[in-house]
Amino acid sequence: LVNAQQARRVLDRIVGYTVSPVASSRLNESLSAGRVQSVALKMVVDREREIQAFKPQEYWNLKAELKGENKNSFKALLSEKNGKKYKPSNSEEAEKVENELKNSQFKVKTVKKTVVKSHAPAPFITSTMQQDGSIKLGVTAPQIMAIAQRLYEGVETPQGNVALITYMRTDSLRISEEALAAAGEVIRSRYGEKYYPGQPRRYKPKANAQDGHEAIRPSNVTLYPELVEQDLTRDQYRLYKLIWNRFIASQMENAVYDVTAIEATCENQVFRATHQSVAFAGFTAIYEEGKDDEQEAIGSP
């Protein structure tokens, strides 16, 4: 530990003594630069330069509406030409392809049917809660944290002050055994036995996770969002429901989809179509309940 401290001290001087004067003179104010901030800033600058250097290229998606003998139709996307991936690069090229194929017959080359499973998401940690909350609730990350702080500290209910969620600053995916068992009971009683995988799901922690606190979850999973809605502000309710849904979903069975992939050929070009239907809702059943709230959030200030 002593050697590590000395190494950090030397590196700070090597970097700081070199970069700090330059930064101060360029920006006309007294600044200091360290071994970590300087490298992090370089990474941001390099990425920004990549973005600025990007040259967008025009391309067109060309779809064909195809009908079989049973008169059912489906749309397929142009994917290949002469055995290579292909998209028209401008409107003239797209129109040329359209005219070539307009009166031609398409032939189904392959039909593949598969079953795909979608795994339940892990419970929230701080970063994923901020990301999901910003997207679905339309508020900033600091606002998300302020609302979560209030839910953690507790809100007034007829039963007194109740803390609704666990600590919201965490990078751990660990869940207590008691909470896992309670989640299983809620899933079986609310959704049915087939929606529970039969045993708790435990998620592998990320490398270097602090693991000082559990993942973000409801303090009491039997406090369904609708039971506490009247005691919360609109934003508190929406975030609590997001956290409750995510935690319960993390312990539910996988969703299962029937996927059909079709390749249709015409001349030297290949069109592809994919259709997906739900065979078993699994953890997605919980989000069907929350669609109205998410739709309400879209466009909100």
PDB file of C-alpha atoms in Angstrom:
ATOM      1  CA  LEU A   1       0.000   0.000   0.000  1.00  0.00           C
ATOM      2  CA  VAL A   2       2.891   2.364   0.757  1.00  0.00           C
ATOM      3  CA  ASN A   3       4.495   1.633  -2.613  1.00  0.00           C
ATOM      4  CA  ALA A   4       1.120   2.158  -4.330  1.00  0.00           C
ATOM      5  CA  GLN A   5       0.719   5.531  -2.623  1.00  0.00           C
ATOM      6  CA  GLN A   6       4.207   6.587  -3.639  1.00  0.00           C
ATOM      7  CA  ALA A   7       3.599   5.495  -7.229  1.00  0.00           C
ATOM      8  CA  ARG A   8       0.383   7.521  -7.386  1.00  0.00           C
ATOM      9  CA  ARG A   9       2.204  10.538  -5.910  1.00  0.00           C
ATOM     10  CA  VAL A  10       4.971  10.339  -8.529  1.00  0.00           C
ATOM     11  CA  LEU A  11       2.510   9.850 -11.380  1.00  0.00           C
ATOM     12  CA  ASP A  12       0.463  12.833 -10.223  1.00  0.00           C
ATOM     13  CA  ARG A  13       3.604  14.964 -10.309  1.00  0.00           C
ATOM     14  CA  ILE A  14       4.748  13.700 -13.705  1.00  0.00           C
ATOM     15  CA  VAL A  15       1.335  14.342 -15.229  1.00  0.00           C
ATOM     16  CA  GLY A  16       0.236  17.298 -13.135  1.00  0.00           C
ATOM     17  CA  TYR A  17       3.468  19.287 -13.345  1.00  0.00           C
ATOM     18  CA  THR A  18       3.368  18.936 -17.144  1.00  0.00           C
ATOM     19  CA  VAL A  19      -0.303  19.317 -17.950  1.00  0.00           C
ATOM     20  CA  SER A  20      -1.499  21.794 -15.291  1.00  0.00           C
ATOM     21  CA  PRO A  21       0.553  24.795 -16.547  1.00  0.00           C
ATOM     22  CA  VAL A  22      -0.537  24.174 -20.143  1.00  0.00           C
ATOM     23  CA  ALA A  23      -4.199  23.866 -19.184  1.00  0.00           C
ATOM     24  CA  SER A  24      -4.010  27.003 -17.038  1.00  0.00           C
ATOM     25  CA  SER A  25      -2.365  29.109 -19.747  1.00  0.00           C
ATOM     26  CA  ARG A  26      -4.682  27.886 -22.522  1.00  0.00           C
ATOM     27  CA  LEU A  27      -7.870  28.441 -20.524  1.00  0.00           C
ATOM     28  CA  ASN A  28      -6.630  31.535 -18.673  1.00  0.00           C
ATOM     29  CA  GLU A  29      -7.465  30.250 -15.194  1.00  0.00           C
ATOM     30  CA  SER A  30      -5.728  28.309 -12.466  1.00  0.00           C
ATOM     31  CA  LEU A  31      -6.282  24.596 -13.096  1.00  0.00           C
ATOM     32  CA  SER A  32      -4.802  21.335 -11.893  1.00  0.00           C
ATOM     33  CA  ALA A  33      -4.600  18.073 -13.810  1.00  0.00           C
ATOM     34  CA  GLY A  34      -4.126  14.604 -12.373  1.00  0.00           C
ATOM     35  CA  ARG A  35      -3.166  11.155 -13.578  1.00  0.00           C
ATOM     36  CA  VAL A  36      -6.813  10.023 -13.810  1.00  0.00           C
ATOM     37  CA  GLN A  37      -8.642  13.148 -15.033  1.00  0.00           C
ATOM     38  CA  SER A  38      -6.130  13.777 -17.812  1.00  0.00           C
ATOM     39  CA  VAL A  39      -6.438  10.284 -19.286  1.00  0.00           C
ATOM     40  CA  ALA A  40     -10.235  10.311 -18.930  1.00  0.00           C
ATOM     41  CA  LEU A  41     -10.382  13.668 -20.723  1.00  0.00           C
ATOM     42  CA  LYS A  42      -8.221  12.294 -23.540  1.00  0.00           C
ATOM     43  CA  MET A  43     -10.627   9.372 -23.978  1.00  0.00           C
ATOM     44  CA  VAL A  44     -13.569  11.785 -24.231  1.00  0.00           C
ATOM     45  CA  VAL A  45     -11.699  14.001 -26.705  1.00  0.00           C
ATOM     46  CA  ASP A  46     -10.636  11.023 -28.852  1.00  0.00           C
ATOM     47  CA  ARG A  47     -14.205   9.766 -29.021  1.00  0.00           C
ATOM     48  CA  GLU A  48     -15.503  13.227 -29.921  1.00  0.00           C
ATOM     49  CA  ARG A  49     -12.948  13.467 -32.735  1.00  0.00           C
ATOM     50  CA  GLU A  50     -14.118  10.092 -34.051  1.00  0.00           C
ATOM     51  CA  ILE A  51     -17.687  11.405 -34.077  1.00  0.00           C
ATOM     52  CA  GLN A  52     -16.687  14.586 -35.900  1.00  0.00           C
ATOM     53  CA  ALA A  53     -14.652  12.621 -38.456  1.00  0.00           C
ATOM     54  CA  PHE A  54     -17.536  10.261 -39.243  1.00  0.00           C
ATOM     55  CA  LYS A  55     -18.744  10.543 -42.819  1.00  0.00           C
ATOM     56  CA  PRO A  56     -22.413   9.524 -43.114  1.00  0.00           C
ATOM     57  CA  GLN A  57     -23.295   7.470 -46.157  1.00  0.00           C
ATOM     58  CA  GLU A  58     -26.729   7.449 -47.733  1.00  0.00           C
ATOM     59  CA  TYR A  59     -28.535   4.139 -48.122  1.00  0.00           C
ATOM     60  CA  TRP A  60     -32.081   3.048 -48.923  1.00  0.00           C
ATOM     61  CA  ASN A  61     -34.152   0.240 -47.471  1.00  0.00           C
ATOM     62  CA  LEU A  62     -36.174  -1.485 -50.148  1.00  0.00           C
ATOM     63  CA  LYS A  63     -39.062  -3.735 -49.112  1.00  0.00           C
ATOM     64  CA  ALA A  64     -41.242  -6.014 -51.204  1.00  0.00           C
ATOM     65  CA  GLU A  65     -44.771  -6.943 -50.184  1.00  0.00           C
ATOM     66  CA  LEU A  66     -45.135 -10.601 -51.100  1.00  0.00           C
ATOM     67  CA  LYS A  67     -48.220 -12.798 -51.281  1.00  0.00           C
ATOM     68  CA  GLY A  68     -48.371 -16.564 -51.332  1.00  0.00           C
ATOM     69  CA  GLU A  69     -51.041 -18.878 -52.668  1.00  0.00           C
ATOM     70  CA  ASN A  70     -53.078 -18.415 -49.493  1.00  0.00           C
ATOM     71  CA  LYS A  71     -53.198 -14.648 -50.235  1.00  0.00           C
ATOM     72  CA  ASN A  72     -51.544 -13.807 -46.920  1.00  0.00           C
ATOM     73  CA  SER A  73     -48.946 -11.075 -47.393  1.00  0.00           C
ATOM     74  CA  PHE A  74     -45.708 -10.170 -45.655  1.00  0.00           C
ATOM     75  CA  LYS A  75     -42.962  -7.634 -46.220  1.00  0.00           C
ATOM     76  CA  ALA A  76     -39.376  -8.638 -46.930  1.00  0.00           C
ATOM     77  CA  LEU A  77     -36.280  -6.430 -46.920  1.00  0.00           C
ATOM     78  CA  LEU A  78     -33.685  -6.439 -49.714  1.00  0.00           C
ATOM     79  CA  SER A  79     -30.493  -7.808 -48.140  1.00  0.00           C
ATOM     80  CA  GLU A  80     -28.242  -9.280 -50.856  1.00  0.00           C
ATOM     81  CA  LYS A  81     -27.361  -8.848 -54.495  1.00  0.00           C
ATOM     82  CA  ASN A  82     -25.079 -11.187 -56.418  1.00  0.00           C
ATOM     83  CA  GLY A  83     -24.208 -13.014 -53.213  1.00  0.00           C
ATOM     84  CA  LYS A  84     -23.098  -9.887 -51.310  1.00  0.00           C
ATOM     85  CA  LYS A  85     -24.775  -7.653 -48.744  1.00  0.00           C
ATOM     86  CA  TYR A  86     -26.481  -4.837 -50.569  1.00  0.00           C
ATOM     87  CA  LYS A  87     -28.511  -1.668 -50.015  1.00  0.00           C
ATOM     88  CA  PRO A  88     -29.200   0.922 -52.723  1.00  0.00           C
ATOM     89  CA  SER A  89     -27.003   3.979 -52.121  1.00  0.00           C
ATOM     90  CA  ASN A  90     -29.428   6.572 -53.533  1.00  0.00           C
ATOM     91  CA  SER A  91     -32.988   7.029 -54.768  1.00  0.00           C
ATOM     92  CA  GLU A  92     -32.071   6.415 -58.414  1.00  0.00           C
ATOM     93  CA  GLU A  93     -30.447   3.080 -57.573  1.00  0.00           C
ATOM     94  CA  ALA A  94     -33.433   2.069 -55.445  1.00  0.00           C
ATOM     95  CA  GLU A  95     -35.837   2.979 -58.234  1.00  0.00           C
ATOM     96  CA  LYS A  96     -33.767   0.958 -60.710  1.00  0.00           C
ATOM     97  CA  VAL A  97     -33.988  -2.134 -58.510  1.00  0.00           C
ATOM     98  CA  GLU A  98     -37.722  -1.584 -58.073  1.00  0.00           C
ATOM     99  CA  ASN A  99     -38.300  -1.385 -61.831  1.00  0.00           C
ATOM    100  CA  GLU A 100     -36.242  -4.533 -62.428  1.00  0.00           C
ATOM    101  CA  LEU A 101     -38.287  -6.565 -59.970  1.00  0.00           C
ATOM    102  CA  LYS A 102     -41.734  -5.002 -60.289  1.00  0.00           C
ATOM    103  CA  ASN A 103     -43.248  -7.698 -62.543  1.00  0.00           C
ATOM    104  CA  SER A 104     -40.959 -10.563 -61.531  1.00  0.00           C
ATOM    105  CA  GLN A 105     -41.837 -13.692 -59.624  1.00  0.00           C
ATOM    106  CA  PHE A 106     -40.337 -14.258 -56.177  1.00  0.00           C
ATOM    107  CA  LYS A 107     -39.445 -17.714 -54.924  1.00  0.00           C
ATOM    108  CA  VAL A 108     -39.198 -18.737 -51.281  1.00  0.00           C
ATOM    109  CA  LYS A 109     -35.689 -20.087 -50.828  1.00  0.00           C
ATOM    110  CA  THR A 110     -35.701 -21.043 -47.149  1.00  0.00           C
ATOM    111  CA  VAL A 111     -38.045 -21.025 -44.169  1.00  0.00           C
ATOM    112  CA  LYS A 112     -36.502 -21.450 -40.742  1.00  0.00           C
ATOM    113  CA  LYS A 113     -38.528 -21.754 -37.554  1.00  0.00           C
ATOM    114  CA  THR A 114     -36.815 -21.400 -34.200  1.00  0.00           C
ATOM    115  CA  VAL A 115     -37.707 -20.899 -30.568  1.00  0.00           C
ATOM    116  CA  VAL A 116     -35.924 -18.001 -28.866  1.00  0.00           C
ATOM    117  CA  LYS A 117     -35.765 -17.340 -25.141  1.00  0.00           C
ATOM    118  CA  SER A 118     -35.382 -13.870 -23.670  1.00  0.00           C
ATOM    119  CA  HIS A 119     -33.790 -13.757 -20.236  1.00  0.00           C
ATOM    120  CA  ALA A 120     -35.156 -11.592 -17.471  1.00  0.00           C
ATOM    121  CA  PRO A 121     -33.130  -8.430 -16.777  1.00  0.00           C
ATOM    122  CA  ALA A 122     -30.961  -8.121 -13.680  1.00  0.00           C
ATOM    123  CA  PRO A 123     -32.244  -5.954 -10.811  1.00  0.00           C
ATOM    124  CA  PHE A 124     -31.276  -2.299 -10.847  1.00  0.00           C
ATOM    125  CA  ILE A 125     -27.959  -0.892  -9.769  1.00  0.00           C
ATOM    126  CA  THR A 126     -27.446   2.874  -9.629  1.00  0.00           C
ATOM    127  CA  SER A 127     -26.355   3.312 -13.258  1.00  0.00           C
ATOM    128  CA  THR A 128     -29.057   1.104 -14.797  1.00  0.00           C
ATOM    129  CA  MET A 129     -31.751   2.765 -12.679  1.00  0.00           C
ATOM    130  CA  GLN A 130     -30.630   6.177 -13.903  1.00  0.00           C
ATOM    131  CA  GLN A 131     -30.559   5.036 -17.533  1.00  0.00           C
ATOM    132  CA  ASP A 132     -33.903   3.236 -17.473  1.00  0.00           C
ATOM    133  CA  GLY A 133     -35.526   5.988 -15.424  1.00  0.00           C
ATOM    134  CA  SER A 134     -34.355   8.713 -17.786  1.00  0.00           C
ATOM    135  CA  ILE A 135     -35.621   6.841 -20.845  1.00  0.00           C
ATOM    136  CA  LYS A 136     -38.958   5.629 -19.486  1.00  0.00           C
ATOM    137  CA  LEU A 137     -39.866   8.435 -17.103  1.00  0.00           C
ATOM    138  CA  GLY A 138     -38.428  11.374 -19.028  1.00  0.00           C
ATOM    139  CA  VAL A 139     -36.472  12.904 -16.126  1.00  0.00           C
ATOM    140  CA  THR A 140     -32.753  13.546 -15.602  1.00  0.00           C
ATOM    141  CA  ALA A 141     -30.360  11.270 -13.729  1.00  0.00           C
ATOM    142  CA  PRO A 142     -30.004  13.723 -10.783  1.00  0.00           C
ATOM    143  CA  GLN A 143     -33.798  13.922 -10.542  1.00  0.00           C
ATOM    144  CA  ILE A 144     -33.974  10.119 -10.503  1.00  0.00           C
ATOM    145  CA  MET A 145     -31.508  10.021  -7.609  1.00  0.00           C
ATOM    146  CA  ALA A 146     -33.391  12.700  -5.667  1.00  0.00           C
ATOM    147  CA  ILE A 147     -36.679  10.796  -6.031  1.00  0.00           C
ATOM    148  CA  ALA A 148     -34.972   7.517  -5.072  1.00  0.00           C
ATOM    149  CA  GLN A 149     -33.456   9.202  -2.000  1.00  0.00           C
ATOM    150  CA  ARG A 150     -36.925  10.106  -0.804  1.00  0.00           C
ATOM    151  CA  LEU A 151     -38.220   6.587  -1.400  1.00  0.00           C
ATOM    152  CA  TYR A 152     -35.244   5.227   0.551  1.00  0.00           C
ATOM    153  CA  GLU A 153     -35.640   7.652   3.460  1.00  0.00           C
ATOM    154  CA  GLY A 154     -39.352   6.913   3.686  1.00  0.00           C
ATOM    155  CA  VAL A 155     -42.743   8.399   2.878  1.00  0.00           C
ATOM    156  CA  GLU A 156     -45.694   9.045   5.125  1.00  0.00           C
ATOM    157  CA  THR A 157     -48.437   6.424   4.951  1.00  0.00           C
ATOM    158  CA  PRO A 158     -51.407   5.588   7.209  1.00  0.00           C
ATOM    159  CA  GLN A 159     -49.058   3.060   8.845  1.00  0.00           C
ATOM    160  CA  GLY A 160     -46.407   5.730   9.523  1.00  0.00           C
ATOM    161  CA  ASN A 161     -43.144   6.532   7.743  1.00  0.00           C
ATOM    162  CA  VAL A 162     -42.254   3.661   5.422  1.00  0.00           C
ATOM    163  CA  ALA A 163     -38.984   3.214   3.523  1.00  0.00           C
ATOM    164  CA  LEU A 164     -39.957   1.743   0.167  1.00  0.00           C
ATOM    165  CA  ILE A 165     -36.619   0.829  -1.434  1.00  0.00           C
ATOM    166  CA  THR A 166     -33.151  -0.295  -0.411  1.00  0.00           C
ATOM    167  CA  TYR A 167     -30.101   1.967  -0.677  1.00  0.00           C
ATOM    168  CA  MET A 168     -29.941   3.508  -4.153  1.00  0.00           C
ATOM    169  CA  ARG A 169     -26.159   3.983  -4.468  1.00  0.00           C
ATOM    170  CA  THR A 170     -24.841   0.534  -5.292  1.00  0.00           C
ATOM    171  CA  ASP A 171     -23.094  -1.413  -8.040  1.00  0.00           C
ATOM    172  CA  SER A 172     -23.935  -4.823  -6.577  1.00  0.00           C
ATOM    173  CA  LEU A 173     -26.376  -7.361  -8.031  1.00  0.00           C
ATOM    174  CA  ARG A 174     -26.588  -9.270  -4.746  1.00  0.00           C
ATOM    175  CA  ILE A 175     -30.064  -9.887  -3.270  1.00  0.00           C
ATOM    176  CA  SER A 176     -30.758 -11.150   0.247  1.00  0.00           C
ATOM    177  CA  GLU A 177     -32.158 -14.650   0.615  1.00  0.00           C
ATOM    178  CA  GLU A 178     -35.241 -13.281   2.396  1.00  0.00           C
ATOM    179  CA  ALA A 179     -36.018 -10.936  -0.515  1.00  0.00           C
ATOM    180  CA  LEU A 180     -35.518 -13.721  -3.058  1.00  0.00           C
ATOM    181  CA  ALA A 181     -37.959 -15.969  -1.195  1.00  0.00           C
ATOM    182  CA  ALA A 182     -40.505 -13.137  -0.887  1.00  0.00           C
ATOM    183  CA  ALA A 183     -40.255 -12.386  -4.609  1.00  0.00           C
ATOM    184  CA  GLY A 184     -40.958 -16.035  -5.409  1.00  0.00           C
ATOM    185  CA  GLU A 185     -44.115 -15.953  -3.279  1.00  0.00           C
ATOM    186  CA  VAL A 186     -45.331 -12.778  -5.001  1.00  0.00           C
ATOM    187  CA  ILE A 187     -44.733 -14.226  -8.480  1.00  0.00           C
ATOM    188  CA  ARG A 188     -46.582 -17.457  -7.716  1.00  0.00           C
ATOM    189  CA  SER A 189     -49.551 -15.705  -6.113  1.00  0.00           C
ATOM    190  CA  ARG A 190     -49.844 -12.780  -8.552  1.00  0.00           C
ATOM    191  CA  TYR A 191     -48.932 -14.388 -11.880  1.00  0.00           C
ATOM    192  CA  GLY A 192     -49.087 -18.140 -11.391  1.00  0.00           C
ATOM    193  CA  GLU A 193     -46.749 -21.049 -10.756  1.00  0.00           C
ATOM    194  CA  LYS A 194     -45.538 -21.278 -14.372  1.00  0.00           C
ATOM    195  CA  TYR A 195     -44.105 -17.766 -14.191  1.00  0.00           C
ATOM    196  CA  TYR A 196     -41.640 -18.744 -11.462  1.00  0.00           C
ATOM    197  CA  PRO A 197     -38.518 -20.640 -12.606  1.00  0.00           C
ATOM    198  CA  GLY A 198     -38.613 -22.902  -9.542  1.00  0.00           C
ATOM    199  CA  GLN A 199     -35.608 -21.408  -7.797  1.00  0.00           C
ATOM    200  CA  PRO A 200     -34.240 -17.914  -7.155  1.00  0.00           C
ATOM    201  CA  ARG A 201     -32.199 -16.240  -9.862  1.00  0.00           C
ATOM    202  CA  ARG A 202     -28.800 -14.980  -8.745  1.00  0.00           C
ATOM    203  CA  TYR A 203     -26.911 -12.626 -11.013  1.00  0.00           C
ATOM    204  CA  LYS A 204     -23.158 -12.650 -11.417  1.00  0.00           C
ATOM    205  CA  PRO A 205     -21.602  -9.475 -10.018  1.00  0.00           C
ATOM    206  CA  LYS A 206     -19.558  -7.227 -12.260  1.00  0.00           C
ATOM    207  CA  ALA A 207     -15.791  -7.216 -11.873  1.00  0.00           C
ATOM    208  CA  ASN A 208     -14.601  -4.818  -9.150  1.00  0.00           C
ATOM    209  CA  ALA A 209     -18.145  -4.338  -7.801  1.00  0.00           C
ATOM    210  CA  GLN A 210     -18.069  -2.878  -4.293  1.00  0.00           C
ATOM    211  CA  ASP A 211     -20.867  -5.162  -3.055  1.00  0.00           C
ATOM    212  CA  GLY A 212     -21.377  -3.048   0.042  1.00  0.00           C
ATOM    213  CA  HIS A 213     -25.137  -2.846  -0.523  1.00  0.00           C
ATOM    214  CA  GLU A 214     -27.711  -5.015  -2.241  1.00  0.00           C
ATOM    215  CA  ALA A 215     -29.078  -4.258  -5.675  1.00  0.00           C
ATOM    216  CA  ILE A 216     -31.889  -1.691  -5.676  1.00  0.00           C
ATOM    217  CA  ARG A 217     -35.169  -3.407  -4.809  1.00  0.00           C
ATOM    218  CA  PRO A 218     -38.391  -2.795  -2.894  1.00  0.00           C
ATOM    219  CA  SER A 219     -37.873  -3.012   0.859  1.00  0.00           C
ATOM    220  CA  ASN A 220     -41.099  -5.006   1.071  1.00  0.00           C
ATOM    221  CA  VAL A 221     -42.192  -6.693  -2.172  1.00  0.00           C
ATOM    222  CA  THR A 222     -45.743  -7.168  -0.868  1.00  0.00           C
ATOM    223  CA  LEU A 223     -46.187  -3.379  -1.030  1.00  0.00           C
ATOM    224  CA  TYR A 224     -47.467  -3.484  -4.590  1.00  0.00           C
ATOM    225  CA  PRO A 225     -47.207  -0.159  -6.429  1.00  0.00           C
ATOM    226  CA  GLU A 226     -50.988   0.239  -6.541  1.00  0.00           C
ATOM    227  CA  LEU A 227     -51.159  -0.132  -2.727  1.00  0.00           C
ATOM    228  CA  VAL A 228     -48.930   2.901  -2.097  1.00  0.00           C
ATOM    229  CA  GLU A 229     -49.838   5.042  -5.114  1.00  0.00           C
ATOM    230  CA  GLN A 230     -52.093   7.358  -3.103  1.00  0.00           C
ATOM    231  CA  ASP A 231     -49.250   8.081  -0.657  1.00  0.00           C
ATOM    232  CA  LEU A 232     -46.742   9.062  -3.343  1.00  0.00           C
ATOM    233  CA  THR A 233     -46.267  11.919  -5.768  1.00  0.00           C
ATOM    234  CA  ARG A 234     -46.643  11.045  -9.442  1.00  0.00           C
ATOM    235  CA  ASP A 235     -42.872  10.814  -9.993  1.00  0.00           C
ATOM    236  CA  GLN A 236     -42.324   8.825  -6.796  1.00  0.00           C
ATOM    237  CA  TYR A 237     -44.987   6.342  -7.831  1.00  0.00           C
ATOM    238  CA  ARG A 238     -43.579   5.947 -11.341  1.00  0.00           C
ATOM    239  CA  LEU A 239     -40.044   5.313 -10.087  1.00  0.00           C
ATOM    240  CA  TYR A 240     -41.205   2.935  -7.350  1.00  0.00           C
ATOM    241  CA  LYS A 241     -43.200   0.961  -9.900  1.00  0.00           C
ATOM    242  CA  LEU A 242     -40.172   0.857 -12.210  1.00  0.00           C
ATOM    243  CA  ILE A 243     -38.012  -0.533  -9.381  1.00  0.00           C
ATOM    244  CA  TRP A 244     -40.690  -2.985  -8.203  1.00  0.00           C
ATOM    245  CA  ASN A 245     -41.309  -4.267 -11.741  1.00  0.00           C
ATOM    246  CA  ARG A 246     -37.607  -4.680 -12.479  1.00  0.00           C
ATOM    247  CA  PHE A 247     -36.927  -6.618  -9.289  1.00  0.00           C
ATOM    248  CA  ILE A 248     -39.896  -8.963  -9.641  1.00  0.00           C
ATOM    249  CA  ALA A 249     -39.158  -9.444 -13.365  1.00  0.00           C
ATOM    250  CA  SER A 250     -35.574 -10.418 -12.491  1.00  0.00           C
ATOM    251  CA  GLN A 251     -36.949 -13.434 -10.610  1.00  0.00           C
ATOM    252  CA  MET A 252     -39.486 -14.538 -13.237  1.00  0.00           C
ATOM    253  CA  GLU A 253     -39.340 -17.197 -15.942  1.00  0.00           C
ATOM    254  CA  ASN A 254     -37.862 -16.428 -19.374  1.00  0.00           C
ATOM    255  CA  ALA A 255     -40.070 -15.143 -22.168  1.00  0.00           C
ATOM    256  CA  VAL A 256     -40.346 -17.533 -25.139  1.00  0.00           C
ATOM    257  CA  TYR A 257     -40.865 -16.478 -28.764  1.00  0.00           C
ATOM    258  CA  ASP A 258     -41.605 -18.417 -31.953  1.00  0.00           C
ATOM    259  CA  VAL A 259     -39.458 -16.908 -34.703  1.00  0.00           C
ATOM    260  CA  THR A 260     -39.924 -17.555 -38.421  1.00  0.00           C
ATOM    261  CA  ALA A 261     -37.231 -16.372 -40.856  1.00  0.00           C
ATOM    262  CA  ILE A 262     -37.944 -16.398 -44.590  1.00  0.00           C
ATOM    263  CA  GLU A 263     -35.595 -15.856 -47.526  1.00  0.00           C
ATOM    264  CA  ALA A 264     -37.192 -15.022 -50.873  1.00  0.00           C
ATOM    265  CA  THR A 265     -35.187 -14.654 -54.077  1.00  0.00           C
ATOM    266  CA  CYS A 266     -35.858 -12.801 -57.291  1.00  0.00           C
ATOM    267  CA  GLU A 267     -33.358 -12.599 -60.133  1.00  0.00           C
ATOM    268  CA  ASN A 268     -30.006 -12.300 -58.325  1.00  0.00           C
ATOM    269  CA  GLN A 269     -31.346 -10.619 -55.210  1.00  0.00           C
ATOM    270  CA  VAL A 270     -32.355 -11.909 -51.797  1.00  0.00           C
ATOM    271  CA  PHE A 271     -35.104 -10.479 -49.599  1.00  0.00           C
ATOM    272  CA  ARG A 272     -35.456 -11.468 -45.952  1.00  0.00           C
ATOM    273  CA  ALA A 273     -38.384 -11.318 -43.541  1.00  0.00           C
ATOM    274  CA  THR A 274     -38.627 -12.254 -39.869  1.00  0.00           C
ATOM    275  CA  HIS A 275     -41.761 -12.703 -37.799  1.00  0.00           C
ATOM    276  CA  GLN A 276     -41.829 -13.121 -34.039  1.00  0.00           C
ATOM    277  CA  SER A 277     -44.777 -14.167 -31.892  1.00  0.00           C
ATOM    278  CA  VAL A 278     -45.052 -14.702 -28.157  1.00  0.00           C
ATOM    279  CA  ALA A 279     -45.246 -18.354 -27.134  1.00  0.00           C
ATOM    280  CA  PHE A 280     -44.970 -17.615 -23.404  1.00  0.00           C
ATOM    281  CA  ALA A 281     -44.900 -14.116 -21.900  1.00  0.00           C
ATOM    282  CA  GLY A 282     -42.677 -14.994 -18.950  1.00  0.00           C
ATOM    283  CA  PHE A 283     -41.213 -11.921 -17.240  1.00  0.00           C
ATOM    284  CA  THR A 284     -42.695  -9.609 -19.904  1.00  0.00           C
ATOM    285  CA  ALA A 285     -46.141 -10.175 -18.349  1.00  0.00           C
ATOM    286  CA  ILE A 286     -45.226  -7.698 -15.639  1.00  0.00           C
ATOM    287  CA  TYR A 287     -44.560  -4.983 -18.210  1.00  0.00           C
ATOM    288  CA  GLU A 288     -47.904  -5.483 -19.912  1.00  0.00           C
ATOM    289  CA  GLU A 289     -49.401  -4.137 -16.678  1.00  0.00           C
ATOM    290  CA  GLY A 290     -47.185  -1.052 -16.833  1.00  0.00           C
ATOM    291  CA  LYS A 291     -47.726  -0.002 -20.443  1.00  0.00           C
ATOM    292  CA  ASP A 292     -50.264   2.687 -19.615  1.00  0.00           C
ATOM    293  CA  ASP A 293     -47.879   4.408 -17.201  1.00  0.00           C
ATOM    294  CA  GLU A 294     -45.007   4.311 -19.676  1.00  0.00           C
ATOM    295  CA  GLN A 295     -47.173   5.676 -22.476  1.00  0.00           C
ATOM    296  CA  GLU A 296     -48.281   8.470 -20.159  1.00  0.00           C
ATOM    297  CA  ALA A 297     -44.638   9.342 -19.488  1.00  0.00           C
ATOM    298  CA  ILE A 298     -43.801   9.826 -23.174  1.00  0.00           C
ATOM    299  CA  GLY A 299     -43.684  13.500 -23.973  1.00  0.00           C
ATOM    300  CA  SER A 300     -44.000  14.597 -20.372  1.00  0.00           C
ATOM    301  CA  PRO A 301     -41.711  17.484 -19.383  1.00  0.00           C
TER     302      PRO A 301
END
